[in-house]
Coordinates of C-alpha atoms in Angstrom, one line a residue:
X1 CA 0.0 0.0 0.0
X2 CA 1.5 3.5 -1.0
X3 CA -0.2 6.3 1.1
X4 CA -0.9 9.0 -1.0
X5 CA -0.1 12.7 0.1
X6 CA -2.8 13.3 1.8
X7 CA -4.1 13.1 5.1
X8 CA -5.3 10.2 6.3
X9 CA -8.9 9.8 8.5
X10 CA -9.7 6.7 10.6
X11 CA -11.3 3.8 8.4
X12 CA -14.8 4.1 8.3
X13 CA -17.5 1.7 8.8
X14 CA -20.3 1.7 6.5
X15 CA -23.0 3.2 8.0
X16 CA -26.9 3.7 7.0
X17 CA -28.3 1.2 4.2
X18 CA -31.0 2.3 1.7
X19 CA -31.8 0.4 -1.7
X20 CA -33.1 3.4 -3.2
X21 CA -31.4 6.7 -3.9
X22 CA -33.0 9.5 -1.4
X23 CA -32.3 13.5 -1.2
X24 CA -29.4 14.7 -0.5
X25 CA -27.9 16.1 2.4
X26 CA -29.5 18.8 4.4
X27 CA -28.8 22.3 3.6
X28 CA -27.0 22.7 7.2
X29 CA -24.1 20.0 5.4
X30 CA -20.6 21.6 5.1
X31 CA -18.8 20.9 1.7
X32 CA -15.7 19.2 2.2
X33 CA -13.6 20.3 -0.3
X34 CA -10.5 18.2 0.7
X35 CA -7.8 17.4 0.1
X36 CA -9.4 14.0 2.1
X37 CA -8.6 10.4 1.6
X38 CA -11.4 8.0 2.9
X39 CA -10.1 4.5 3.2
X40 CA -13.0 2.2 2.1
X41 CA -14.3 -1.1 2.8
X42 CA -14.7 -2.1 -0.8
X43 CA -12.2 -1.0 -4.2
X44 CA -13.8 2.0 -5.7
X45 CA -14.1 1.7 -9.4
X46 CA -16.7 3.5 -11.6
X47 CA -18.5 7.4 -10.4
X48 CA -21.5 9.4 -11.1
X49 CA -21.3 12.6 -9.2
X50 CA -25.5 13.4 -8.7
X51 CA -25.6 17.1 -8.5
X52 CA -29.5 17.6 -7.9
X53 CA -28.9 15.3 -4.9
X54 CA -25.3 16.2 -4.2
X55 CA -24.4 12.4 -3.8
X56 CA -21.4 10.4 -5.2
X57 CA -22.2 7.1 -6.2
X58 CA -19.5 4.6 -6.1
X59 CA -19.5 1.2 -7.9
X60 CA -17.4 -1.2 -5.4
X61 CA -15.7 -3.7 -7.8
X62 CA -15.0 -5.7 -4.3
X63 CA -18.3 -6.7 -3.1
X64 CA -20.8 -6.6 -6.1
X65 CA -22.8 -3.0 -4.7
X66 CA -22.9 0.6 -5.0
X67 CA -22.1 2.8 -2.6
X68 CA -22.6 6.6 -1.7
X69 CA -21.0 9.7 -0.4
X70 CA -22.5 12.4 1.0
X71 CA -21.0 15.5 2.8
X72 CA -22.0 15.4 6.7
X73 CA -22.8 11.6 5.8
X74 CA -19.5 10.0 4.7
X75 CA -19.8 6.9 2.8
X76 CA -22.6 4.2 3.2
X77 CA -24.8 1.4 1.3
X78 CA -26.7 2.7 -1.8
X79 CA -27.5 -0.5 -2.9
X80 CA -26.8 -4.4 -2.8
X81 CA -27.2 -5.4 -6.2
X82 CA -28.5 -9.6 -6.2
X83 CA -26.8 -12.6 -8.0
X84 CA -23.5 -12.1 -7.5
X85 CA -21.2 -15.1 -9.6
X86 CA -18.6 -16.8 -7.4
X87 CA -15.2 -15.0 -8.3
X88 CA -17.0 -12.5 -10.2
X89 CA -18.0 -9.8 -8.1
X90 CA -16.2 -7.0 -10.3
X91 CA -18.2 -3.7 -11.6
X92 CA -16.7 -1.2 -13.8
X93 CA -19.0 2.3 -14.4
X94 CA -22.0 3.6 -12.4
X95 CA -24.4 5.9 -13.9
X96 CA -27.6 7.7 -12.7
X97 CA -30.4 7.4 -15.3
X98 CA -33.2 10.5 -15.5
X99 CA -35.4 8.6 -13.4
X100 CA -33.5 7.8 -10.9
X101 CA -32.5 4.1 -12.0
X102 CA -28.9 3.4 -11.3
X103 CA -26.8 1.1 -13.9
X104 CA -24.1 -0.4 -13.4
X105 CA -21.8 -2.8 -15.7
X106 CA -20.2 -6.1 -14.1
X107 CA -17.0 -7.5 -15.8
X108 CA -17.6 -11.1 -15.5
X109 CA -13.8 -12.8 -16.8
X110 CA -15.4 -13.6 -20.0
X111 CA -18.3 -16.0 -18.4
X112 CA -20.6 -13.5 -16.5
X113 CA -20.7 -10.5 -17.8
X114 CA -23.7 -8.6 -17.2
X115 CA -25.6 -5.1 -17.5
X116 CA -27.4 -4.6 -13.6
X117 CA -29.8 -2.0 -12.6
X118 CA -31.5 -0.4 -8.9
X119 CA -34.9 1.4 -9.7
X120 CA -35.9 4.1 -7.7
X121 CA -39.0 1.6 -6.4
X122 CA -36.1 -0.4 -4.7
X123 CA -36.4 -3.0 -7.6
X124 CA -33.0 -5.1 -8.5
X125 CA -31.8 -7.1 -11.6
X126 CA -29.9 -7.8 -14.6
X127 CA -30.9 -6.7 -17.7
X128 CA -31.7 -9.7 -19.3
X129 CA -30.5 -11.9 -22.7
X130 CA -27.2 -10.2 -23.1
X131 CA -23.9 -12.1 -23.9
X132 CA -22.1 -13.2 -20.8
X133 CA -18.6 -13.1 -22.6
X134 CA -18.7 -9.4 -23.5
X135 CA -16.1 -8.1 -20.6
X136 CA -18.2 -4.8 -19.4
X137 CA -16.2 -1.7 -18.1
X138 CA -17.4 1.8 -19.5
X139 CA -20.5 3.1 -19.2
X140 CA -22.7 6.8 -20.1
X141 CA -25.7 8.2 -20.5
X142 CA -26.4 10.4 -22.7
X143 CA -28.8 14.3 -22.7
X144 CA -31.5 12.6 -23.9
X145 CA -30.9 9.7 -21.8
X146 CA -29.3 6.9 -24.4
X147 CA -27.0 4.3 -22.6
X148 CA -23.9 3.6 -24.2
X149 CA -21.2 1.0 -22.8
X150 CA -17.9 -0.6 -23.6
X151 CA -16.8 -4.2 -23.8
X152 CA -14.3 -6.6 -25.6
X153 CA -14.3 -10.3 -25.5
X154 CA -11.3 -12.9 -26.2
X155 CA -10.9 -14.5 -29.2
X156 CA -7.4 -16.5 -29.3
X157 CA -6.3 -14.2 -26.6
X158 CA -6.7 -11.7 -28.7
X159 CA -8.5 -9.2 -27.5
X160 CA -11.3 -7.6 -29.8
X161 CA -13.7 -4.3 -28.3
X162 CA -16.4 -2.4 -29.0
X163 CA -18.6 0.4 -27.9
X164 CA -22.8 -0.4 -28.0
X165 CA -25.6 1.2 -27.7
X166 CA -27.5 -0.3 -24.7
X167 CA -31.0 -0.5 -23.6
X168 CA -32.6 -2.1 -20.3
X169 CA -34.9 -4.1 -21.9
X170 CA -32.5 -6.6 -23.5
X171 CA -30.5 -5.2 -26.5
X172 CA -27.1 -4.2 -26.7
X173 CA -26.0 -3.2 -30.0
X174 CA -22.2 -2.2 -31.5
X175 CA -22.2 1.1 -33.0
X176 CA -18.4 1.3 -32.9
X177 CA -16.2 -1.7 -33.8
X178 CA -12.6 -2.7 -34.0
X179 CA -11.2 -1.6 -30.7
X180 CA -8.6 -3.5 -28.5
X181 CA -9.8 -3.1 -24.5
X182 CA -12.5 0.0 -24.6
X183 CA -12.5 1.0 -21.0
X184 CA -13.9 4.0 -20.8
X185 CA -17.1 6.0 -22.5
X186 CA -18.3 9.3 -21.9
X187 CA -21.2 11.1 -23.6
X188 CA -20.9 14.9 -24.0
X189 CA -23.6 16.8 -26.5
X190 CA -23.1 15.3 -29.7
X191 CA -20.3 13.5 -29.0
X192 CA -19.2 10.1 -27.6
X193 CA -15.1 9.6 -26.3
X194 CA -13.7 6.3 -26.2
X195 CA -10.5 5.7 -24.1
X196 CA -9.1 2.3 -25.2
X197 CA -6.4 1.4 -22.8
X198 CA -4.5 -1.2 -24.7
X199 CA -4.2 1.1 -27.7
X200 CA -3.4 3.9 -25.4
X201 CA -5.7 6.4 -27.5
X202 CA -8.7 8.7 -26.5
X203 CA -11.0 9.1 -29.6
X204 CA -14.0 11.2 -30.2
X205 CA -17.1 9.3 -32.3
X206 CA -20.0 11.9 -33.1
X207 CA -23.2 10.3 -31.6
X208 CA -24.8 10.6 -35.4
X209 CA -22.0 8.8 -37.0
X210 CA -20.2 6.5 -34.1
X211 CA -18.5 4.4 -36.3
X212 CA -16.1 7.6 -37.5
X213 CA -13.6 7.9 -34.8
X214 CA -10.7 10.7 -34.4
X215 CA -8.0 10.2 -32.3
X216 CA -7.7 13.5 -30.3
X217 CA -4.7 11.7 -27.4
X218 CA -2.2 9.7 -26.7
X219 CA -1.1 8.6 -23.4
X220 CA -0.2 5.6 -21.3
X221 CA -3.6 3.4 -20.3
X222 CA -6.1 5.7 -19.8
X223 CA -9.0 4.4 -18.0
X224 CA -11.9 5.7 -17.1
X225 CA -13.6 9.0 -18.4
X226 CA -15.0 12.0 -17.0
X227 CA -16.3 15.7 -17.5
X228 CA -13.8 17.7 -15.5
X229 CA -13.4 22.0 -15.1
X230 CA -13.9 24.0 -18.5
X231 CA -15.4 21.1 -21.1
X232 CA -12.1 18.9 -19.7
X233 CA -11.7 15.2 -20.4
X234 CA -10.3 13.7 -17.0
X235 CA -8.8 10.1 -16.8
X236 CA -6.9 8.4 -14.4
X237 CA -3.4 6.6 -14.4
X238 CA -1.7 3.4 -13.1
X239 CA 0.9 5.5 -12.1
X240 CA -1.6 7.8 -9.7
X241 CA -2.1 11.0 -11.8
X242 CA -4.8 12.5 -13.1
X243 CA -5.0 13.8 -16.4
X244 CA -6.8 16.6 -18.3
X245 CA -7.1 16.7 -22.0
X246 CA -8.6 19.2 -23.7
X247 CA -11.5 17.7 -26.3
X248 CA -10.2 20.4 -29.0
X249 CA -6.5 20.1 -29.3
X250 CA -5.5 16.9 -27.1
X251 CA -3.1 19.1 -25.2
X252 CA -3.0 17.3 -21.8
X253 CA -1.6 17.6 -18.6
X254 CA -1.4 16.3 -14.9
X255 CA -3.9 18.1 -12.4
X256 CA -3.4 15.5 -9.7
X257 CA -0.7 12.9 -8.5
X258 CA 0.4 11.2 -5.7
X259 CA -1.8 8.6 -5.8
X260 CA -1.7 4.5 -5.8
X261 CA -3.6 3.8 -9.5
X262 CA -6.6 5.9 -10.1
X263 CA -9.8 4.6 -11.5
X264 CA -13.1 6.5 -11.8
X265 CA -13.2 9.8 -11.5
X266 CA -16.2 12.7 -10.9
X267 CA -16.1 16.6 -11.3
X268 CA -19.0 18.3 -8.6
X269 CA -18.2 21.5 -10.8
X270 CA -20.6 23.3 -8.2
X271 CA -18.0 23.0 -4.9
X272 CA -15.2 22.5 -7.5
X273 CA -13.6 19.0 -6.5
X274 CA -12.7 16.2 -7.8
X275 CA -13.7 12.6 -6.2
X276 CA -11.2 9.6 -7.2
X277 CA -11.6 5.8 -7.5
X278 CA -8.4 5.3 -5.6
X279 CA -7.3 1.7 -6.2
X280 CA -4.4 -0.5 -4.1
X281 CA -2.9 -2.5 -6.2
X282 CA 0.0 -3.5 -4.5
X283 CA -1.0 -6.1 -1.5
X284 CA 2.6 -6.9 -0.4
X285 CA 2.3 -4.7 2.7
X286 CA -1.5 -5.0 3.0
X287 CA -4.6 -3.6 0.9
X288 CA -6.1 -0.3 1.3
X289 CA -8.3 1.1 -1.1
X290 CA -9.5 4.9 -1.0
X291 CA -11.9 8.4 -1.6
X292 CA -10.1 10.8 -2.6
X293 CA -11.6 14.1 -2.5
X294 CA -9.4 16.7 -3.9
X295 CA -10.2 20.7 -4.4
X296 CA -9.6 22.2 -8.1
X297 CA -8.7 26.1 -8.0

């Protein structure tokens, strides 16, 4: 375990269980802005920063549920999601639907992959009929509320990915092909970016025409994708940086580091803060896994 540069608070115990999303905090709730690292009981992965509600939902790749921050609240249970596969307990993206639904993709090793959803009504599942050798990590929504996600499968160990366009009733259909490991996918206005890790590219795909993609980066095994300040693309790194890269040019640079090997990432462009998926990949000297909540001036 690397400690990152932050302060360090007391390992908290999840508190408070709810299957449903509910209203934020009160208005009395002070923003903590950081920096703050949160050691969880769980491995962040995926977050959807929920600014009518001002909560953070946190997809725990550990323990097959999604968690929640809230300021004055810390971190508790959003939601247990059912069915979990031995040995498969691993979720990539979390997203917040218009109506409340929460979505989130499970990864699955090539044999249980699967698309899973909490309604506002309390209601759990998987969406059903979809291929469970599809390898699911990225996940958006779009303005109009469109769901697109990212996947490859195996084929000779070759590794062969795709972006799809994904409803809750059972389909899941490519609208971008030819991709090595697609991890993340982020819908902003008219446009969809891919960041495939393997390839080490960030590409734009116009929502119209997704199968014409421009490359707009290059960097080392980007990961997941996020809105960050000014119309920013944020992703994080294995090496514990995050990095912004501007949609237009590709010019890119490091806005935070210091960290073990970041993973999801969400903007609250309100109280101007980042949250980080802060993943522990090195278990030699014992696993910790964190929040990071860091301010952006």
């Amino acid at each position: 375990m690397r400690a990152p540069l932050l302060s360090l608070l007391a390992l908290l115990t999840l508190v408070g269980c709810s299957d449903t999303p509910s209203d934020g905090p009160g208005v009395d709730a002070p923003v903590d802005r950081g920096p703050k690292a949160i050691p969880l009981d769980g491995d962040p992965n995926g977050m959807f920063w929920d600014a009518e509600n001002e909560t953070l939902y946190i997809a725990d790749d550990q323990n097959h549920r999604i968690l929640k921050y809230r300021d004055g609240e810390g971190v508790s249970l959003a939601v247990a999601l059912p069915d979990a596969p031995p040995n498969s307990t691993n979720l990539g993206e979390v997203v917040r639907m218009p109506d409340g639904t929460l979505v989130t993709v499970r990864f699955g090793f090539g044999t249980a992959g699967a698309v899973l959803f909490a309604r506002p009504d309390g209601t759990t599942g998987k969406v059903p009929g979809l291929p469970t050798n599809r390898r699911r990590i990225g996940l958006t929504v779009t303005e109009d509320g469109r769901l697109y996600n990212s996947y490859f499968v195996r084929n000779s160990n070759v590794n062969v990915g795709s972006i799809a366009l994904l409803n809750l009733d059972g389909t899941e259909q490519e609208v971008v092909g030819a991709l090595e490991k697609p991890v993340g996918v982020l819908a902003v206005g008219d446009s969809l970016y891919i960041a495939d890790q393997i390839a080490g590219k960030v590409y734009r795909s116009p929502l119209a025409r997704p199968a014409e993609l421009t490359t707009i980066a290059t960097l080392t095994e980007p990961d997941l994708l996020s809105l960050g300040p000014g119309g920013a693309l944020l992703t994080g790194t294995r090496q514990g940086t995050v990095v912004s890269i501007n949609p237009s040019t590709g010019a890119q640079r490091v806005i935070a580091s210091g960290f073990q090997n970041v993973r999801g990432i969400a903007y609250d462009a309100v109280n101007r803060r980042l949250f980080l998926a802060d993943h522990d990949g090195d278990e030699s000297n014992g696993t910790t896994h964190f929040l990071q909540i860091v301010p952006v001036d």
